[in-house]
Amino acid sequence: ANKAWERFHRFPNEWRGKTDEELWPSAMAATCRESDRGVLGTDKPTEGMETVRDAEGRLCYAWIVKFSIMSPTGQRCIGGIVQDMTEPKLAEEALRHSEQQLQAILDFCPAVIQVKDLHGRYLIVNRRWERLFHRTRKEVCGVSVHDVFPKAGADALRANDLRVLTTQKMLEVEERVPLDDGEHIF
């Protein structure tokens, strides 16, 4: 074990010569044992994200790779690489939470809201947008305005987007958009 392992067990005498059952809570030890059996049974490496407790008892996220190796005496053993992924995982969870909060705010706004990237592809639409245009955000996010509206209308909408990008100023303009019951002006 290397120095990074000390995050989970500070001193070699805390882990050297001990089984998973002696080191980890029972559910975690069972998961470790099962993945060990998989590696030894198939001789194929396994990898995945697991939750573990560090030496202070804090919950951590670890990317674990296990593989079969031969000891100097010819005995098959389990080798492993553990990468602490706690900070990236927590940052990812915080970002996801922030995105969910933003989407909730947008969804409860009565205005039609959309965000597009520099190429005119939808990144965000709110619930009002979905209801009005009868398309879900899953259907439109990542596609361009030309994939959503007829060419003439899409060209006009894209031209307005480009004006905003070029001038980098707010633009107030009437836009004509086809809906089920005919053209509407926004």
XYZ file of N, CA and C in Angstrom:
558
model
N 0.852 -1.175 0.000
C 0.000 0.000 0.000
C 0.898 1.239 0.000
N 0.415 2.302 -0.625
C 1.217 3.520 -0.697
C 0.706 4.562 0.304
N 1.289 5.762 0.246
C 0.930 6.826 1.182
C -0.538 7.239 1.064
N -1.079 7.197 -0.159
C -2.478 7.591 -0.352
C -3.419 6.697 0.449
N -3.007 5.453 0.662
C -3.838 4.516 1.432
C -4.037 5.015 2.860
N -3.119 5.860 3.339
C -3.227 6.365 4.699
C -4.469 7.216 4.915
N -5.061 7.674 3.829
C -6.322 8.418 3.978
C -7.378 7.527 4.619
N -7.283 6.231 4.319
C -8.289 5.292 4.812
C -7.808 4.534 6.049
N -6.515 4.287 6.146
C -5.920 3.625 7.310
C -4.566 4.268 7.536
N -4.426 4.957 8.626
C -3.223 5.752 8.843
C -1.939 4.937 8.969
N -2.015 3.807 9.626
C -0.792 3.070 9.923
C -0.884 1.643 9.387
N 0.232 1.092 8.903
C 0.200 -0.274 8.359
C -0.378 -1.300 9.326
N -0.132 -1.129 10.627
C -0.657 -2.131 11.562
C -2.182 -2.087 11.663
N -2.815 -1.037 11.095
C -4.283 -0.972 11.081
C -4.872 -1.874 10.013
N -4.100 -2.203 8.980
C -4.657 -2.977 7.873
C -3.834 -4.192 7.465
N -2.552 -4.168 7.675
C -1.708 -5.278 7.218
C -2.122 -6.585 7.886
N -2.374 -7.607 7.056
C -2.731 -8.932 7.559
C -4.194 -9.088 7.940
N -5.010 -8.076 7.658
C -6.424 -8.150 8.032
C -7.298 -8.403 6.812
N -8.460 -8.958 7.042
C -9.415 -9.239 5.972
C -10.332 -8.036 5.776
N -11.061 -8.051 4.669
C -12.045 -6.988 4.427
C -13.040 -6.902 5.578
N -13.430 -8.077 6.104
C -14.405 -8.112 7.202
C -13.870 -7.423 8.456
N -12.555 -7.438 8.639
C -11.963 -6.786 9.805
C -11.758 -5.288 9.589
N -11.736 -4.871 8.312
C -11.456 -3.468 8.000
C -12.702 -2.624 7.771
N -13.708 -3.223 7.188
C -14.857 -2.458 6.707
C -16.143 -2.919 7.369
N -17.182 -2.075 7.334
C -18.507 -2.519 7.779
C -18.954 -3.714 6.929
N -19.855 -4.521 7.450
C -20.202 -5.795 6.815
C -20.681 -5.656 5.368
N -21.534 -4.673 5.074
C -22.036 -4.516 3.698
C -20.893 -4.169 2.751
N -20.001 -3.299 3.183
C -18.874 -2.898 2.352
C -17.904 -4.072 2.177
N -17.672 -4.824 3.234
C -16.787 -5.988 3.149
C -17.352 -7.020 2.183
N -18.679 -7.218 2.210
C -19.316 -8.175 1.289
C -19.145 -7.734 -0.158
N -19.273 -6.426 -0.412
C -19.077 -5.893 -1.765
C -17.632 -6.117 -2.216
N -16.677 -5.845 -1.331
C -15.260 -6.057 -1.648
C -15.002 -7.528 -1.961
N -15.507 -8.402 -1.128
C -15.290 -9.835 -1.294
C -15.892 -10.318 -2.613
N -17.085 -9.825 -2.945
C -17.750 -10.231 -4.189
C -16.944 -9.789 -5.413
N -16.440 -8.564 -5.388
C -15.648 -8.106 -6.538
C -14.321 -8.865 -6.617
N -13.747 -9.231 -5.466
C -12.532 -10.057 -5.475
C -12.802 -11.399 -6.143
N -13.912 -12.027 -5.774
C -14.266 -13.321 -6.376
C -14.435 -13.187 -7.888
N -15.043 -12.075 -8.317
C -15.234 -11.854 -9.746
C -13.912 -11.762 -10.488
N -12.954 -11.077 -9.896
C -11.639 -10.937 -10.532
C -10.930 -12.291 -10.580
N -10.928 -13.007 -9.463
C -10.247 -14.298 -9.418
C -10.953 -15.341 -10.283
N -12.291 -15.263 -10.353
C -13.057 -16.241 -11.134
C -12.922 -16.065 -12.630
N -12.772 -14.825 -13.077
C -12.722 -14.568 -14.524
C -11.347 -14.123 -14.997
N -10.495 -13.771 -14.056
C -9.168 -13.243 -14.363
C -9.260 -11.946 -15.177
N -10.401 -11.250 -15.064
C -10.586 -9.965 -15.748
C -10.674 -8.867 -14.692
N -10.060 -7.736 -14.971
C -10.131 -6.637 -14.002
C -11.557 -6.102 -13.858
N -11.823 -5.530 -12.716
C -13.096 -4.846 -12.492
C -12.779 -3.420 -12.088
N -13.745 -2.546 -12.318
C -13.575 -1.171 -11.880
C -14.934 -0.563 -11.611
N -14.951 0.403 -10.714
C -16.194 1.088 -10.417
C -16.052 2.017 -9.233
N -17.065 2.854 -9.088
C -17.104 3.818 -7.993
C -17.719 3.137 -6.779
N -17.079 3.305 -5.642
C -17.604 2.757 -4.400
C -17.538 3.834 -3.325
N -18.423 3.710 -2.349
C -18.356 4.607 -1.200
C -17.603 3.880 -0.099
N -16.706 4.591 0.550
C -15.905 4.034 1.638
C -15.815 5.076 2.753
N -15.374 4.648 3.896
C -15.152 5.570 5.017
C -13.655 5.762 5.185
N -13.238 7.005 5.403
C -11.817 7.252 5.629
C -11.474 6.989 7.096
N -10.227 7.226 7.463
C -9.763 6.949 8.819
C -10.492 7.781 9.863
N -11.067 8.909 9.438
C -11.824 9.770 10.354
C -13.301 9.401 10.392
N -13.699 8.440 9.573
C -15.093 8.008 9.535
C -15.953 8.763 8.541
N -15.357 9.674 7.761
C -16.115 10.435 6.772
C -16.398 9.581 5.538
N -17.548 9.804 4.940
C -17.909 9.098 3.716
C -17.091 9.660 2.560
N -16.467 8.776 1.807
C -15.645 9.170 0.659
C -16.080 8.369 -0.558
N -15.720 8.871 -1.713
C -15.980 8.163 -2.964
C -14.632 7.740 -3.533
N -14.554 6.495 -3.944
C -13.302 5.976 -4.483
C -13.564 5.243 -5.786
N -12.722 5.500 -6.784
C -12.746 4.734 -8.034
C -11.760 3.598 -7.800
N -12.276 2.373 -7.854
C -11.470 1.219 -7.502
C -11.303 0.306 -8.711
N -10.061 -0.033 -8.998
C -9.727 -0.989 -10.049
C -9.067 -2.176 -9.363
N -9.594 -3.384 -9.631
C -9.006 -4.595 -9.066
C -8.583 -5.504 -10.208
N -7.478 -6.217 -9.986
C -6.945 -7.104 -11.013
C -6.215 -8.261 -10.353
N -6.079 -9.341 -11.084
C -5.407 -10.533 -10.599
C -3.903 -10.401 -10.855
N -3.093 -10.739 -9.846
C -1.632 -10.738 -10.005
C -1.082 -12.020 -9.372
N 0.113 -12.368 -9.753
C 0.779 -13.534 -9.167
C 1.798 -13.059 -8.137
N 1.786 -13.686 -6.994
C 2.782 -13.364 -5.974
C 4.111 -14.019 -6.369
N 5.209 -13.637 -5.734
C 6.500 -14.273 -6.045
C 6.484 -15.795 -5.841
N 5.564 -16.287 -5.002
C 5.482 -17.735 -4.757
C 4.527 -18.429 -5.720
N 3.940 -17.662 -6.662
C 3.034 -18.268 -7.650
C 1.576 -18.289 -7.223
N 1.238 -17.676 -6.114
C -0.143 -17.630 -5.649
C -0.866 -16.466 -6.314
N -2.100 -16.743 -6.786
C -2.894 -15.651 -7.373
C -3.402 -14.759 -6.258
N -3.226 -13.468 -6.454
C -3.642 -12.472 -5.470
C -4.443 -11.382 -6.174
N -5.032 -10.513 -5.370
C -5.774 -9.374 -5.891
C -4.921 -8.126 -5.743
N -4.717 -7.423 -6.856
C -4.071 -6.118 -6.821
C -5.141 -5.059 -6.989
N -4.886 -3.893 -6.513
C -5.901 -2.860 -6.641
C -5.319 -1.464 -6.687
N -6.066 -0.605 -7.332
C -5.734 0.817 -7.380
C -6.973 1.554 -6.889
N -6.789 2.416 -5.926
C -7.893 3.187 -5.370
C -7.580 4.662 -5.586
N -8.473 5.340 -6.285
C -8.299 6.778 -6.503
C -9.404 7.507 -5.754
N -9.013 8.404 -4.881
C -9.988 9.182 -4.112
C -10.701 10.141 -5.058
N -11.991 9.964 -5.202
C -12.801 10.789 -6.092
C -13.797 11.643 -5.309
N -13.542 11.832 -4.022
C -14.497 12.544 -3.171
C -14.734 13.970 -3.651
N -13.663 14.734 -3.860
C -13.858 16.136 -4.277
C -14.572 16.250 -5.617
N -14.140 15.522 -6.665
C -14.875 15.622 -7.935
C -16.327 15.156 -7.818
N -16.568 14.107 -7.032
C -17.930 13.594 -6.865
C -18.806 14.615 -6.142
N -18.285 15.215 -5.091
C -19.053 16.226 -4.362
C -19.301 17.456 -5.234
N -18.306 17.837 -6.037
C -18.491 18.969 -6.957
C -19.552 18.639 -8.001
N -19.538 17.409 -8.500
C -20.544 16.969 -9.469
C -21.943 17.003 -8.855
N -22.062 16.531 -7.618
C -23.361 16.542 -6.939
C -23.832 17.973 -6.690
N -22.926 18.861 -6.310
C -23.286 20.262 -6.084
C -23.745 20.917 -7.384
N -23.058 20.625 -8.475
C -23.446 21.157 -9.778
C -24.828 20.648 -10.178
N -25.055 19.340 -10.019
C -26.355 18.764 -10.365
C -27.474 19.411 -9.530
N -27.207 19.616 -8.235
C -28.191 20.254 -7.361
C -28.470 21.688 -7.819
N -27.415 22.417 -8.161
C -27.564 23.789 -8.635
C -28.364 23.835 -9.939
N -28.073 22.904 -10.847
C -28.813 22.852 -12.116
C -30.290 22.541 -11.868
N -30.566 21.644 -10.923
C -31.955 21.310 -10.599
C -32.676 22.512 -10.008
N -31.989 23.267 -9.159
C -32.589 24.481 -8.588
C -32.890 25.499 -9.677
N -31.935 25.716 -10.573
C -32.148 26.652 -11.666
C -33.325 26.215 -12.522
N -33.390 24.934 -12.873
C -34.488 24.438 -13.703
C -35.822 24.624 -12.993
N -35.857 24.399 -11.677
C -37.101 24.595 -10.920
C -37.544 26.048 -10.966
N -36.601 26.968 -10.812
C -36.930 28.395 -10.887
C -37.483 28.727 -12.270
N -36.814 28.265 -13.305
C -37.259 28.530 -14.674
C -38.631 27.926 -14.940
N -38.850 26.717 -14.429
C -40.118 26.022 -14.685
C -41.310 26.714 -14.042
N -41.099 27.404 -12.940
C -42.217 28.078 -12.284
C -42.399 29.516 -12.757
N -41.552 29.941 -13.671
C -41.692 31.274 -14.262
C -42.734 31.215 -15.381
N -43.681 32.155 -15.428
C -44.709 32.103 -16.470
C -44.211 32.483 -17.864
N -43.015 33.053 -17.964
C -42.469 33.445 -19.267
C -41.915 32.218 -19.995
N -41.803 32.327 -21.295
C -41.175 31.299 -22.108
C -39.664 31.567 -22.065
N -38.903 30.600 -21.559
C -37.461 30.800 -21.396
C -36.706 29.713 -22.145
N -35.671 30.164 -22.854
C -34.796 29.239 -23.561
C -33.380 29.783 -23.508
N -32.424 28.888 -23.518
C -31.013 29.261 -23.601
C -30.424 28.413 -24.722
N -29.672 29.090 -25.619
C -29.032 28.388 -26.730
C -27.536 28.639 -26.681
N -26.769 27.729 -27.266
C -25.330 27.936 -27.352
C -24.994 28.834 -28.538
N -23.731 29.070 -28.782
C -23.304 29.974 -29.851
C -23.687 29.472 -31.244
N -23.974 28.187 -31.365
C -24.343 27.603 -32.660
C -25.857 27.482 -32.825
N -26.600 28.020 -31.879
C -28.054 28.007 -31.979
C -28.703 26.729 -31.468
N -27.958 25.895 -30.760
C -28.523 24.662 -30.198
C -29.094 24.963 -28.817
N -30.268 24.414 -28.568
C -30.914 24.618 -27.268
C -30.128 23.933 -26.162
N -29.922 24.655 -25.079
C -29.288 24.111 -23.887
C -30.304 23.935 -22.766
N -31.195 24.914 -22.651
C -32.202 24.904 -21.583
C -33.504 25.432 -22.157
N -34.593 24.785 -21.807
C -35.929 25.340 -22.041
C -36.727 25.102 -20.768
N -37.689 25.973 -20.516
C -38.490 25.781 -19.313
C -39.807 25.076 -19.645
N -40.565 24.785 -18.605
C -41.820 24.040 -18.748
C -42.813 24.783 -19.645
N -42.860 26.110 -19.498
C -43.769 26.912 -20.336
C -43.401 26.740 -21.808
N -42.119 26.735 -22.136
C -41.646 26.514 -23.508
C -42.109 25.139 -23.994
N -41.938 24.123 -23.147
C -42.340 22.757 -23.525
C -43.836 22.689 -23.851
N -44.638 23.312 -22.998
C -46.097 23.273 -23.214
C -46.496 24.008 -24.494
N -45.887 25.131 -24.715
C -46.227 25.957 -25.864
C -45.871 25.282 -27.189
N -44.682 24.652 -27.225
C -44.202 24.076 -28.479
C -44.359 22.554 -28.555
N -44.971 21.966 -27.532
C -45.267 20.521 -27.515
C -44.025 19.666 -27.774
N -42.939 20.060 -27.153
C -41.692 19.297 -27.235
C -41.057 19.303 -25.851
N -40.452 18.193 -25.495
C -39.792 18.125 -24.191
C -38.363 18.648 -24.295
N -37.828 19.019 -23.146
C -36.432 19.492 -23.145
C -35.495 18.395 -23.617
N -35.839 17.135 -23.338
C -34.995 16.034 -23.825
C -34.976 15.987 -25.353
N -36.086 16.337 -25.960
C -36.168 16.332 -27.420
C -35.375 17.483 -28.053
N -35.348 18.630 -27.388
C -34.759 19.812 -28.038
C -33.357 20.167 -27.559
N -32.999 19.795 -26.362
C -31.670 20.162 -25.878
C -30.611 19.464 -26.727
N -29.733 20.287 -27.285
C -28.676 19.777 -28.155
C -28.992 19.889 -29.640
N -30.225 20.259 -29.972
C -30.570 20.423 -31.390
C -30.746 21.908 -31.693
N -30.668 22.248 -32.968
C -30.742 23.664 -33.351
C -32.179 24.097 -33.575
N -32.352 25.391 -33.635
C -33.657 25.976 -33.901
C -34.203 25.459 -35.236
N -33.308 25.131 -36.174
C -33.729 24.598 -37.477
C -34.281 23.173 -37.374
N -33.948 22.476 -36.296
C -34.496 21.139 -36.071
C -35.862 21.191 -35.401
N -36.233 22.377 -34.925
C -37.484 22.523 -34.172
C -38.562 23.232 -34.986
N -38.180 24.244 -35.759
C -39.151 25.075 -36.476
C -38.939 24.986 -37.986
N -39.987 25.326 -38.763
C -39.831 25.376 -40.228
C -38.733 26.370 -40.602
N -38.132 26.159 -41.769
C -36.946 26.900 -42.193
C -37.101 28.420 -42.116
N -38.156 28.968 -42.676
C -38.308 30.432 -42.702
C -38.338 31.003 -41.285
N -39.128 30.392 -40.419
C -39.204 30.863 -39.033
C -37.896 30.662 -38.296
N -37.261 29.511 -38.530
C -35.986 29.215 -37.872
C -34.903 30.184 -38.329
N -34.891 30.510 -39.622
C -33.898 31.466 -40.138
C -34.049 32.819 -39.451
N -35.281 33.264 -39.284
C -35.530 34.556 -38.646
C -35.108 34.524 -37.174
N -35.435 33.436 -36.480
C -35.041 33.321 -35.075
C -33.520 33.295 -34.937
N -32.871 32.557 -35.808
C -31.403 32.465 -35.752
C -30.761 33.814 -36.082
N -31.346 34.550 -37.026
C -30.809 35.877 -37.375
C -30.841 36.793 -36.155
N -31.922 36.729 -35.371
C -31.991 37.550 -34.156
C -30.941 37.119 -33.133
N -30.747 35.785 -33.011
C -29.698 35.290 -32.104
C -28.335 35.835 -32.520
N -28.059 35.794 -33.815
C -26.765 36.264 -34.319
C -26.580 37.767 -34.108
N -27.666 38.524 -34.200
C -27.582 39.970 -33.928
C -27.150 40.219 -32.483
N -27.716 39.441 -31.578
C -27.349 39.587 -30.167
C -25.886 39.208 -29.965
N -25.459 38.119 -30.600
C -24.067 37.698 -30.461
C -23.107 38.724 -31.054
N -23.485 39.303 -32.175
C -22.626 40.275 -32.855
C -22.522 41.583 -32.079
N -23.662 42.097 -31.642
C -23.670 43.396 -30.955
C -23.382 43.270 -29.463
N -23.619 42.086 -28.923
C -23.497 41.830 -27.486
C -24.344 42.790 -26.675
N -25.520 43.068 -27.224
C -26.479 43.932 -26.539
C -27.835 43.240 -26.535
N -28.645 43.597 -25.529
C -29.992 43.068 -25.451
C -30.779 43.498 -26.686
N -31.613 42.618 -27.175
C -32.415 42.899 -28.357
C -33.881 42.686 -28.009
N -34.689 43.681 -28.262
C -36.130 43.536 -28.111
C -36.724 43.585 -29.505
N -37.371 42.509 -29.910
C -37.886 42.388 -31.266
C -39.107 41.470 -31.248
N -39.986 41.655 -32.194
C -41.110 40.729 -32.347
C -40.645 39.539 -33.165
N -40.979 38.342 -32.676
C -40.647 37.124 -33.418
C -41.932 36.369 -33.704
N -42.048 35.883 -34.930
C -43.214 35.107 -35.349
C -42.860 33.629 -35.273
N -43.696 32.898 -34.530
C -43.423 31.479 -34.321
C -44.693 30.684 -34.622
N -44.566 29.633 -35.460
C -45.745 28.816 -35.762
C -46.109 27.917 -34.581
N -47.400 27.922 -34.237
C -47.937 27.032 -33.211
C -49.063 26.219 -33.827
N -49.663 25.340 -33.034
C -50.746 24.472 -33.533
C -51.895 25.249 -34.139
N -52.220 26.368 -33.537
C -53.375 27.144 -33.994
C -52.977 28.317 -34.882
N -51.801 28.261 -35.472
C -51.355 29.311 -36.369
C -50.148 30.040 -35.831
N -49.770 31.100 -36.539
C -48.579 31.859 -36.166
C -48.874 32.773 -34.980
N -47.939 32.823 -34.050
C -48.039 33.714 -32.886
C -46.870 34.682 -32.925
N -47.093 35.849 -32.364
C -46.043 36.864 -32.311
C -45.619 37.005 -30.850
N -44.330 36.886 -30.645
C -43.752 37.047 -29.309
C -42.857 38.265 -29.320
